């Protein structure tokens, strides 16, 4: 027998040669199947996006993509997926995500495989003009891919919510170091519902009290007045106000005993009082709230009317304003107010200012001025750079909430003047840091409003909304609350929280920004007739306002009233010529870009 190895062609090689036609046919059949599946998908698939025109929400562009495939397209050995991407007109392509039709990922609708998925595209101004695409991809068992023709799902991005108007008016706190003896210091210590346990978390003010006690100011008397909110859980908890007063007293005495070298527990007079089942503080908060006058009157009628304390509280629960009461009034009535009678040292203005400069330049000891005097010195100079150095020195030595807030204001004002985006963001970050420390040490509506505004300008929507919400709960002067609700509503409109914005605008007053944002709300909720009426009312007060005319042009563009659209757009461009270029790029006017009326409106 002849060995296989001595043959011209070995048997294995001969067998491989005989298999070549079959392998070729297999590859040919596989390629045909891939192409056949791709053509079938291309003919029969349905792809769509919601919304049909993309719109910013905050700094993101949300979209939901739905795909429906032909029947019997999917096979166990072949995979089908859809890649979703956005391509700006300048050629930049952003991959957003994909839909993979794997087993278990999709449903059948009328016998056809169907699936949806939500995506977000990070927004930048360069992406305003462009297209959202979906592209099917078929993959063979061997990993070969066949890409289908891309399908346009949506054209460009609307930025209409960015037209909202802001008040954005953070403020310094007073730097007054009076020549005469100042009034006593008042610090409210807040508690959780139905508890008398001290905690150091957000907004309790315990850190502020601790800071004062360790500053060793000569103290004569400390009065503690404790109370509770009118809700049933607080009123039925036994001795709640008394236990809150005792908890604060024990904290103060321990601090004085262990950390004070100026005062002793025996040298300071303590006076504890409680107020229980009393409406006075509640009414004060309600009358100092952003509630409409008719709702305030309803509350007053109940509280001043007949019935027991519990009966009146139950009647309050039936009011439309009770949600506001629960969210913004009751939480700040769970407190023990500490009133401290102390004696500071006083100097003349020029002495304070010169000593502050010496401390900043390390030519005088840091303790040459106390905290109030250092803060006051910063208010004696108009120069931001000099203010900054004095406040920094005051914080380094005393860490007072006034100096922290005002240093935050210095950074905020510098940010408004900065043209470079990266530098501006850095300045806002410094402002946020100082505002946060100040607001947590002295929780007031103004300080948390300052923090919210800085977060908003920095682009931190969630943090800004949290700060605004907490500011409202603390209550404050009506002008502060109205500008707070106006800015809160503006941010809620930007991020797409339209129902929340409607609630905020109910308490925002009748200022320009509040009226403008109400008009915007109606537009975004597609109530174009209502939006037009509000816009016309706003123009009665501000007839030449470019922003309002531009918004009215959008309202009429959406409701397809070309003549009114062109009229308002012309007035907007006349008042502010830069709006002409914006209108050309704005997708709100896309259907009119080739019209004579649109072109005529842009001529100055």
Coordinates of C-alpha atoms in Angstrom, one line a residue:
X1 CA 0.0 0.0 0.0
X2 CA 1.4 3.4 -1.0
X3 CA 1.7 5.8 2.0
X4 CA -0.4 8.9 1.9
X5 CA 2.6 11.1 2.3
X6 CA 4.2 9.8 -0.9
X7 CA 1.2 10.9 -3.0
X8 CA 1.5 14.1 -5.1
X9 CA -1.5 15.5 -3.2
X10 CA -2.2 14.3 0.3
X11 CA -5.8 13.2 1.0
X12 CA -6.5 16.0 3.5
X13 CA -5.5 18.6 1.0
X14 CA -7.5 16.9 -1.7
X15 CA -10.6 16.9 0.6
X16 CA -10.0 20.7 1.3
X17 CA -9.9 21.4 -2.5
X18 CA -13.1 19.5 -2.9
X19 CA -14.8 21.6 -0.2
X20 CA -13.8 24.9 -1.7
X21 CA -16.9 25.2 -3.9
X22 CA -19.1 24.4 -1.0
X23 CA -17.4 27.0 1.1
X24 CA -17.8 29.6 -1.7
X25 CA -21.5 28.8 -2.0
X26 CA -21.9 29.1 1.8
X27 CA -20.2 32.5 1.8
X28 CA -22.3 33.6 -1.2
X29 CA -25.5 32.4 0.4
X30 CA -24.5 34.2 3.7
X31 CA -23.8 37.4 1.8
X32 CA -27.1 37.1 -0.1
X33 CA -29.0 36.6 3.2
X34 CA -27.3 39.7 4.7
X35 CA -28.2 41.8 1.8
X36 CA -31.7 40.4 1.6
X37 CA -32.4 41.1 5.3
X38 CA -31.0 44.6 4.9
X39 CA -33.2 45.4 1.9
X40 CA -36.3 43.9 3.7
X41 CA -35.6 46.1 6.8
X42 CA -35.0 49.2 4.7
X43 CA -38.3 48.7 2.9
X44 CA -40.5 47.8 5.8
X45 CA -39.1 49.4 9.0
X46 CA -40.7 52.4 10.6
X47 CA -38.6 54.9 12.6
X48 CA -39.8 58.0 14.4
X49 CA -38.8 60.3 17.2
X50 CA -40.8 62.2 19.9
X51 CA -40.8 65.2 19.9
X52 CA -40.7 65.6 16.2
X53 CA -38.7 68.8 16.7
X54 CA -36.0 68.6 19.4
X55 CA -35.9 71.2 22.1
X56 CA -33.4 71.9 24.9
X57 CA -34.3 71.1 28.5
X58 CA -31.6 72.6 30.7
X59 CA -28.3 71.6 29.0
X60 CA -29.7 68.4 27.6
X61 CA -31.9 67.6 24.6
X62 CA -34.2 64.6 25.4
X63 CA -35.7 62.4 22.7
X64 CA -37.5 59.1 22.5
X65 CA -36.8 57.0 19.5
X66 CA -39.2 54.2 18.4
X67 CA -38.5 51.5 15.8
X68 CA -40.8 49.0 14.3
X69 CA -39.5 46.2 12.0
X70 CA -41.2 44.1 9.3
X71 CA -42.7 40.8 10.3
X72 CA -40.3 37.8 10.2
X73 CA -37.3 39.9 9.8
X74 CA -35.5 38.8 12.9
X75 CA -33.6 35.5 12.9
X76 CA -31.7 33.7 15.6
X77 CA -28.4 33.7 13.7
X78 CA -28.6 37.3 12.5
X79 CA -28.6 40.4 14.7
X80 CA -30.4 43.7 14.0
X81 CA -29.8 47.0 15.7
X82 CA -30.3 50.7 15.1
X83 CA -27.7 53.3 15.9
X84 CA -29.0 56.8 16.8
X85 CA -26.8 59.8 16.2
X86 CA -26.9 63.6 15.7
X87 CA -25.0 65.3 13.0
X88 CA -24.6 69.1 13.1
X89 CA -24.4 71.1 9.9
X90 CA -20.7 71.8 10.6
X91 CA -20.0 68.0 10.3
X92 CA -19.7 67.1 14.0
X93 CA -21.4 63.8 14.7
X94 CA -22.5 62.7 18.2
X95 CA -23.4 59.1 18.9
X96 CA -26.4 59.1 21.2
X97 CA -27.2 55.5 21.7
X98 CA -28.6 52.4 20.0
X99 CA -31.6 50.0 20.0
X100 CA -30.6 46.4 20.0
X101 CA -33.4 44.0 18.9
X102 CA -32.1 41.1 21.0
X103 CA -34.5 38.6 22.5
X104 CA -36.4 40.1 25.4
X105 CA -35.7 43.7 24.5
X106 CA -38.7 44.3 22.3
X107 CA -42.4 43.8 22.1
X108 CA -44.7 42.8 19.3
X109 CA -47.3 45.3 18.1
X110 CA -49.6 43.9 15.5
X111 CA -47.1 41.1 14.9
X112 CA -44.2 43.5 14.3
X113 CA -41.1 43.7 16.6
X114 CA -41.3 47.2 18.2
X115 CA -39.1 48.9 20.8
X116 CA -38.6 52.4 22.2
X117 CA -35.7 54.0 24.1
X118 CA -35.1 57.4 25.6
X119 CA -31.8 59.3 24.9
X120 CA -30.3 62.6 25.8
X121 CA -28.0 64.7 23.7
X122 CA -25.7 67.1 25.5
X123 CA -26.4 70.6 24.1
X124 CA -23.9 73.0 22.7
X125 CA -24.7 76.1 20.5
X126 CA -23.0 74.5 17.5
X127 CA -25.7 71.8 17.4
X128 CA -28.7 74.2 16.8
X129 CA -28.7 73.4 13.1
X130 CA -28.3 69.7 12.2
X131 CA -30.3 66.5 12.0
X132 CA -31.1 63.5 14.2
X133 CA -30.5 60.2 12.4
X134 CA -31.3 56.5 12.9
X135 CA -29.4 53.9 10.9
X136 CA -30.2 50.2 10.9
X137 CA -27.3 47.6 11.1
X138 CA -27.6 43.9 10.2
X139 CA -24.9 41.6 11.6
X140 CA -24.2 38.1 10.2
X141 CA -23.2 35.1 12.4
X142 CA -19.6 35.7 11.3
X143 CA -19.7 39.3 12.4
X144 CA -20.1 40.9 8.9
X145 CA -22.2 44.1 9.0
X146 CA -24.5 45.7 6.5
X147 CA -25.4 49.4 7.2
X148 CA -28.7 50.6 5.9
X149 CA -29.4 54.1 4.6
X150 CA -29.7 56.6 7.5
X151 CA -33.1 58.0 8.2
X152 CA -33.7 61.6 9.3
X153 CA -35.8 61.6 12.5
X154 CA -35.8 65.3 13.5
X155 CA -34.3 68.5 12.1
X156 CA -32.2 70.7 14.5
X157 CA -32.8 71.9 18.0
X158 CA -35.1 74.6 19.3
X159 CA -33.7 76.7 22.1
X160 CA -36.9 78.7 22.8
X161 CA -36.9 77.9 26.6
X162 CA -33.6 79.9 26.8
X163 CA -35.6 83.0 26.1
X164 CA -37.0 83.0 29.7
X165 CA -36.3 86.1 31.7
X166 CA -34.4 86.1 35.1
X167 CA -34.2 88.5 37.9
X168 CA -30.9 87.1 39.2
X169 CA -30.4 89.7 41.9
X170 CA -28.3 88.3 44.7
X171 CA -27.3 90.8 47.4
X172 CA -24.7 91.6 49.9
X173 CA -25.7 91.5 53.6
X174 CA -25.2 94.6 55.8
X175 CA -21.7 95.4 56.9
X176 CA -22.7 97.9 59.5
X177 CA -20.6 98.1 62.6
X178 CA -22.6 100.8 64.5
X179 CA -21.1 103.4 66.7
X180 CA -23.7 102.7 69.3
X181 CA -24.3 99.3 71.0
X182 CA -26.1 97.0 68.5
X183 CA -29.2 95.1 69.4
X184 CA -29.1 91.5 70.7
X185 CA -28.2 88.7 68.4
X186 CA -31.1 86.4 67.4
X187 CA -30.4 82.8 66.2
X188 CA -33.3 80.4 65.4
X189 CA -32.4 76.8 65.9
X190 CA -34.6 74.5 63.7
X191 CA -35.8 71.0 64.5
X192 CA -37.2 68.1 62.5
X193 CA -40.9 67.5 62.7
X194 CA -42.1 66.3 66.2
X195 CA -38.4 66.0 67.5
X196 CA -36.4 67.9 70.1
X197 CA -33.1 66.5 69.0
X198 CA -30.4 68.9 67.9
X199 CA -28.7 68.1 64.6
X200 CA -26.0 69.9 62.6
X201 CA -27.5 69.3 59.2
X202 CA -28.7 71.8 56.5
X203 CA -30.5 74.8 57.8
X204 CA -30.5 74.0 61.6
X205 CA -28.4 77.1 62.5
X206 CA -26.6 75.1 65.1
X207 CA -23.2 75.8 63.5
X208 CA -23.9 79.6 63.7
X209 CA -24.7 79.3 67.4
X210 CA -21.6 77.2 68.0
X211 CA -19.5 79.8 66.1
X212 CA -20.7 82.6 68.3
X213 CA -20.1 80.7 71.5
X214 CA -16.6 79.9 70.5
X215 CA -15.9 83.6 69.5
X216 CA -15.8 84.4 73.2
X217 CA -17.8 87.6 73.1
X218 CA -18.7 89.0 76.5
X219 CA -22.3 87.8 77.1
X220 CA -24.7 89.0 79.7
X221 CA -27.9 87.1 79.0
X222 CA -29.3 84.3 76.8
X223 CA -33.0 83.9 76.3
X224 CA -34.4 80.8 74.6
X225 CA -37.9 80.9 73.2
X226 CA -39.2 77.5 71.9
X227 CA -42.3 76.7 69.9
X228 CA -43.9 74.2 67.5
X229 CA -45.8 74.3 64.2
X230 CA -49.6 74.0 64.2
X231 CA -49.8 70.6 62.5
X232 CA -51.3 67.8 64.5
X233 CA -48.1 65.7 64.9
X234 CA -46.3 68.6 66.5
X235 CA -49.2 69.7 68.7
X236 CA -49.9 66.2 70.1
X237 CA -46.2 65.5 70.9
X238 CA -45.9 65.9 74.7
X239 CA -43.9 68.9 76.0
X240 CA -42.3 69.3 72.6
X241 CA -41.5 73.1 72.9
X242 CA -40.1 72.7 76.5
X243 CA -37.9 69.8 75.5
X244 CA -36.5 71.9 72.5
X245 CA -35.7 74.8 74.8
X246 CA -33.9 72.5 77.3
X247 CA -31.9 70.8 74.5
X248 CA -30.6 74.2 73.3
X249 CA -29.8 75.4 76.8
X250 CA -27.8 72.2 77.6
X251 CA -25.8 72.7 74.3
X252 CA -25.0 76.3 75.2
X253 CA -24.0 75.6 78.8
X254 CA -21.7 72.7 77.7
X255 CA -20.0 74.9 75.1
X256 CA -19.5 77.8 77.6
X257 CA -18.2 75.4 80.3
X258 CA -15.7 73.6 78.0
X259 CA -14.6 76.2 75.4
X260 CA -15.2 79.7 76.7
X261 CA -12.5 81.8 78.5
X262 CA -14.6 85.0 78.6
X263 CA -17.9 83.7 80.0
X264 CA -18.9 81.1 82.6
X265 CA -22.2 79.3 83.1
X266 CA -22.8 81.2 86.3
X267 CA -22.0 84.7 84.8
X268 CA -24.6 84.3 82.0
X269 CA -28.3 84.7 82.9
X270 CA -30.5 82.1 81.2
X271 CA -34.2 82.6 80.6
X272 CA -36.3 79.8 79.0
X273 CA -39.8 80.4 77.6
X274 CA -42.2 78.4 75.4
X275 CA -45.1 79.2 73.2
X276 CA -47.6 76.4 72.6
X277 CA -50.7 76.2 70.5
X278 CA -50.3 79.8 69.4
X279 CA -51.0 81.2 65.9
X280 CA -49.0 84.4 66.1
X281 CA -45.8 83.1 64.5
X282 CA -47.8 81.2 61.9
X283 CA -49.7 84.3 60.9
X284 CA -46.5 86.3 60.7
X285 CA -45.1 83.8 58.3
X286 CA -48.2 83.7 56.2
X287 CA -48.5 87.5 55.9
X288 CA -44.8 87.5 55.0
X289 CA -45.2 84.9 52.3
X290 CA -45.8 84.9 48.5
X291 CA -49.4 83.7 48.8
X292 CA -52.0 85.8 47.0
X293 CA -53.9 88.3 49.2
X294 CA -57.2 86.4 48.8
X295 CA -55.6 83.1 50.1
X296 CA -54.0 85.0 53.0
X297 CA -57.4 86.4 53.9
X298 CA -58.9 82.9 53.8
X299 CA -56.2 81.8 56.3
X300 CA -56.8 84.8 58.5
X301 CA -60.6 84.2 58.5
X302 CA -60.0 80.6 59.8
X303 CA -57.4 81.4 62.4
X304 CA -59.3 84.4 63.8
X305 CA -62.6 82.7 63.6
X306 CA -64.4 80.3 66.0
X307 CA -63.2 76.8 66.9
X308 CA -60.5 75.1 68.8
X309 CA -56.8 75.1 67.8
X310 CA -57.1 71.6 66.3
X311 CA -60.4 72.4 64.5
X312 CA -58.8 75.5 62.9
X313 CA -55.8 73.4 61.7
X314 CA -58.2 70.9 60.1
X315 CA -60.0 73.7 58.3
X316 CA -56.7 74.9 56.9
X317 CA -56.1 71.5 55.4
X318 CA -59.1 72.1 53.2
X319 CA -57.7 75.2 51.6
X320 CA -56.0 75.4 48.2
X321 CA -53.0 77.1 49.9
X322 CA -52.4 74.2 52.4
X323 CA -49.8 72.6 50.1
X324 CA -47.8 75.9 50.3
X325 CA -48.3 76.0 54.1
X326 CA -47.0 72.4 54.5
X327 CA -44.0 73.0 52.3
X328 CA -43.0 76.5 53.1
X329 CA -44.6 77.6 56.4
X330 CA -44.8 74.8 58.9
X331 CA -41.1 73.6 58.6
X332 CA -39.7 77.0 59.8
X333 CA -42.1 77.1 62.8
X334 CA -40.3 74.2 64.5
X335 CA -37.6 76.1 66.3
X336 CA -36.1 77.5 69.5
X337 CA -35.0 81.1 69.1
X338 CA -31.8 82.0 71.0
X339 CA -31.5 85.8 71.8
X340 CA -28.0 86.8 73.0
X341 CA -27.3 90.1 74.8
X342 CA -23.5 90.8 74.3
X343 CA -21.1 93.7 74.2
X344 CA -18.9 94.2 71.1
X345 CA -15.9 96.6 70.9
X346 CA -16.5 99.7 68.6
X347 CA -14.0 101.8 66.6
X348 CA -14.3 104.7 64.1
X349 CA -14.5 104.1 60.3
X350 CA -11.0 105.2 59.4
X351 CA -9.5 103.2 62.3
X352 CA -11.3 100.1 61.1
X353 CA -10.3 100.5 57.5
X354 CA -6.6 101.2 58.2
X355 CA -6.4 98.3 60.6
X356 CA -8.1 96.0 58.1
X357 CA -5.5 97.0 55.4
X358 CA -2.7 96.3 57.9
X359 CA -4.1 92.9 58.7
X360 CA -4.4 92.0 55.0
X361 CA -0.8 93.1 54.5
X362 CA 0.4 91.2 57.6
X363 CA 1.4 94.4 59.3
X364 CA -1.0 93.9 62.2
X365 CA -2.2 91.0 64.2
X366 CA -5.4 89.3 63.0
X367 CA -7.1 89.9 66.3
X368 CA -6.7 93.7 66.0
X369 CA -10.3 93.8 64.7
X370 CA -13.2 91.5 65.5
X371 CA -15.3 89.8 62.8
X372 CA -17.9 92.6 62.5
X373 CA -15.2 95.3 62.1
X374 CA -13.4 93.3 59.4
X375 CA -16.7 92.9 57.5
X376 CA -17.5 96.6 57.9
X377 CA -14.0 97.6 56.6
X378 CA -14.7 95.7 53.4
X379 CA -17.8 97.8 52.8
X380 CA -15.7 101.0 53.1
X381 CA -14.0 100.4 49.7
X382 CA -15.6 100.3 46.3
X383 CA -12.8 98.2 44.8
X384 CA -13.7 94.5 44.3
X385 CA -10.1 93.4 44.5
X386 CA -9.7 95.2 47.8
X387 CA -13.0 93.9 49.1
X388 CA -12.0 90.4 48.2
X389 CA -8.7 90.6 50.3
X390 CA -10.5 92.0 53.4
X391 CA -13.3 89.4 53.2
X392 CA -10.8 86.6 52.7
X393 CA -8.9 87.8 55.8
X394 CA -12.1 88.1 57.8
X395 CA -13.1 84.5 56.8
X396 CA -9.6 83.2 57.6
X397 CA -9.8 84.6 61.1
X398 CA -13.5 84.5 62.0
X399 CA -15.4 82.4 59.4
X400 CA -18.6 84.5 59.8
X401 CA -21.6 84.0 57.5
X402 CA -21.7 87.7 56.6
X403 CA -18.1 87.7 55.3
X404 CA -18.7 84.4 53.5
X405 CA -21.8 85.7 51.7
X406 CA -20.2 89.0 50.8
X407 CA -17.0 87.3 49.4
X408 CA -19.4 85.2 47.4
X409 CA -20.9 88.4 46.1
X410 CA -17.5 89.7 45.1
X411 CA -16.8 86.5 43.1
X412 CA -20.3 86.7 41.5
X413 CA -19.8 90.3 40.4
X414 CA -16.4 89.5 39.0
X415 CA -18.0 86.6 37.1
X416 CA -20.6 89.0 35.5
X417 CA -17.7 91.0 34.1
X418 CA -15.6 88.1 32.8
X419 CA -15.8 87.3 29.1
X420 CA -13.9 84.0 29.0
X421 CA -16.3 81.1 29.7
X422 CA -13.8 79.0 31.6
X423 CA -12.7 81.9 33.9
X424 CA -16.3 82.8 34.5
X425 CA -17.2 79.3 35.5
X426 CA -14.3 79.2 37.9
X427 CA -15.4 82.5 39.5
X428 CA -19.0 81.2 39.9
X429 CA -17.6 78.0 41.6
X430 CA -15.9 80.2 44.1
X431 CA -19.1 82.2 44.6
X432 CA -21.1 79.0 45.1
X433 CA -18.6 77.7 47.7
X434 CA -18.9 80.9 49.8
X435 CA -22.6 81.3 49.4
X436 CA -23.1 77.7 50.5
X437 CA -21.1 78.1 53.7
X438 CA -22.9 81.4 54.5
X439 CA -26.4 80.0 53.9
X440 CA -25.8 76.9 56.0
X441 CA -24.6 79.1 58.9
X442 CA -27.4 81.6 58.6
X443 CA -30.4 80.1 56.7
X444 CA -32.4 83.0 55.3
X445 CA -34.4 83.3 52.0
X446 CA -31.9 85.9 50.7
X447 CA -28.8 83.8 51.3
X448 CA -30.3 80.6 49.8
X449 CA -31.6 82.7 46.9
X450 CA -28.0 84.0 46.3
X451 CA -26.8 80.4 46.3
X452 CA -29.5 79.3 43.9
X453 CA -28.7 82.1 41.4
X454 CA -25.0 81.2 41.4
X455 CA -25.9 77.5 40.8
X456 CA -28.2 78.5 38.0
X457 CA -25.6 80.6 36.2
X458 CA -23.1 77.8 36.6
X459 CA -25.5 75.4 35.0
X460 CA -26.3 73.3 38.1
X461 CA -30.1 73.0 37.6
X462 CA -30.9 70.5 40.3
X463 CA -28.8 72.3 43.0
X464 CA -30.3 75.7 42.0
X465 CA -33.9 74.3 42.4
X466 CA -33.0 72.8 45.8
X467 CA -31.6 76.2 47.0
X468 CA -34.6 78.1 45.7
X469 CA -37.0 75.7 47.3
X470 CA -35.3 76.0 50.7
X471 CA -35.2 79.8 50.4
X472 CA -39.0 79.8 50.0
X473 CA -39.5 77.7 53.1
X474 CA -37.5 80.1 55.2
X475 CA -39.8 83.0 54.2
X476 CA -38.8 86.6 53.9
X477 CA -39.8 90.1 52.5
X478 CA -42.3 89.8 49.7
X479 CA -40.0 91.4 47.1
X480 CA -37.4 88.8 47.8
X481 CA -39.9 86.0 47.6
X482 CA -41.4 87.2 44.4
X483 CA -38.0 87.5 42.6
X484 CA -37.2 84.1 44.1
X485 CA -40.3 82.5 42.6
X486 CA -39.7 84.3 39.3
X487 CA -36.2 82.8 38.9
X488 CA -37.4 79.4 40.2
X489 CA -40.1 79.4 37.5
X490 CA -37.6 80.5 34.8
X491 CA -35.3 77.5 35.7
X492 CA -38.3 75.1 35.8
X493 CA -39.3 76.3 32.3
X494 CA -35.8 75.8 31.0
X495 CA -35.6 72.2 32.3
X496 CA -39.2 71.3 31.1
X497 CA -40.9 71.2 34.5
X498 CA -43.9 73.1 33.3
X499 CA -46.4 72.2 36.0
X500 CA -43.9 73.2 38.7
X501 CA -43.3 76.4 36.8
X502 CA -47.0 77.2 36.8
X503 CA -47.1 76.8 40.6
X504 CA -44.1 79.0 41.1
X505 CA -45.5 81.7 38.8
X506 CA -48.7 81.8 40.9
X507 CA -46.5 83.5 43.6
X508 CA -44.1 85.5 41.4
X509 CA -46.0 88.8 41.4
X510 CA -46.6 91.0 38.4
X511 CA -43.1 92.1 37.5
X512 CA -41.8 92.1 33.9
X513 CA -39.9 88.8 34.2
X514 CA -42.8 87.1 35.9
X515 CA -45.3 88.2 33.1
X516 CA -42.8 87.3 30.4
X517 CA -42.4 83.8 31.8
X518 CA -46.1 83.3 32.2
X519 CA -46.3 84.0 28.4
X520 CA -43.5 81.5 27.8
X521 CA -45.3 78.9 29.9
X522 CA -48.5 79.2 27.7
X523 CA -46.3 78.9 24.6
X524 CA -44.4 75.8 25.8
X525 CA -47.7 74.2 26.8
X526 CA -49.0 75.0 23.2
X527 CA -51.8 77.3 24.4
X528 CA -51.0 79.8 21.6
X529 CA -54.2 81.9 22.0
X530 CA -53.5 82.3 25.8
X531 CA -49.9 83.1 25.2
X532 CA -50.8 85.8 22.6
X533 CA -53.2 87.4 25.1
X534 CA -50.6 87.5 27.8
X535 CA -47.9 88.8 25.4
X536 CA -50.2 91.7 24.3
X537 CA -50.9 92.6 27.9
X538 CA -47.2 92.7 28.6
X539 CA -46.6 94.9 25.6
X540 CA -49.1 97.4 26.9
X541 CA -46.6 98.1 29.7
X542 CA -43.4 97.5 27.7
X543 CA -44.3 98.4 24.1
X544 CA -40.8 98.5 22.8
X545 CA -39.4 95.4 24.5
X546 CA -37.4 93.4 22.0
X547 CA -37.6 90.1 23.9
X548 CA -41.4 90.3 24.1
X549 CA -41.8 91.1 20.4
X550 CA -39.5 88.2 19.5
X551 CA -41.5 85.8 21.7
X552 CA -44.8 87.1 20.1
X553 CA -43.3 86.4 16.7
X554 CA -42.6 82.8 17.8
X555 CA -46.2 82.4 19.1
X556 CA -47.6 83.6 15.8
X557 CA -45.1 81.5 13.8
X558 CA -46.3 78.4 15.7
X559 CA -50.0 79.3 15.1
X560 CA -49.2 79.9 11.4
X561 CA -50.2 83.6 11.4
X562 CA -47.6 85.0 9.1
X563 CA -48.5 88.6 9.0
X564 CA -48.5 88.9 12.8
X565 CA -45.3 87.0 13.0
X566 CA -43.6 89.3 10.6
X567 CA -44.9 92.4 12.3
X568 CA -43.6 91.4 15.8
X569 CA -40.3 90.1 14.4
X570 CA -39.7 93.5 12.6
X571 CA -40.3 95.4 15.8
X572 CA -38.0 93.0 17.7
X573 CA -35.2 93.5 15.2
X574 CA -35.7 97.2 15.1
X575 CA -35.3 97.4 18.9
X576 CA -32.4 94.9 19.0
X577 CA -30.7 94.3 15.6
X578 CA -28.8 91.2 16.8
X579 CA -32.1 89.3 16.8
X580 CA -32.0 89.2 13.0
X581 CA -29.2 86.6 13.0
X582 CA -30.9 84.7 15.8
X583 CA -34.1 84.5 13.8
X584 CA -32.3 83.2 10.7
X585 CA -30.9 80.3 12.8
X586 CA -34.1 79.8 14.9
X587 CA -36.0 76.6 13.9
X588 CA -39.2 78.3 15.2
X589 CA -39.2 80.3 11.9
X590 CA -38.0 77.5 9.6
X591 CA -41.1 77.3 7.5
X592 CA -40.9 81.1 6.8
X593 CA -37.2 81.3 5.9
X594 CA -38.0 81.6 2.2
X595 CA -41.0 83.9 2.6
X596 CA -41.0 87.6 1.6
X597 CA -42.6 88.6 4.9
X598 CA -39.8 87.0 6.9
X599 CA -37.1 88.6 4.8
X600 CA -38.8 92.0 5.1
X601 CA -39.0 91.7 8.8
X602 CA -35.3 91.3 9.1
X603 CA -34.5 94.5 7.2
X604 CA -33.5 97.4 9.5

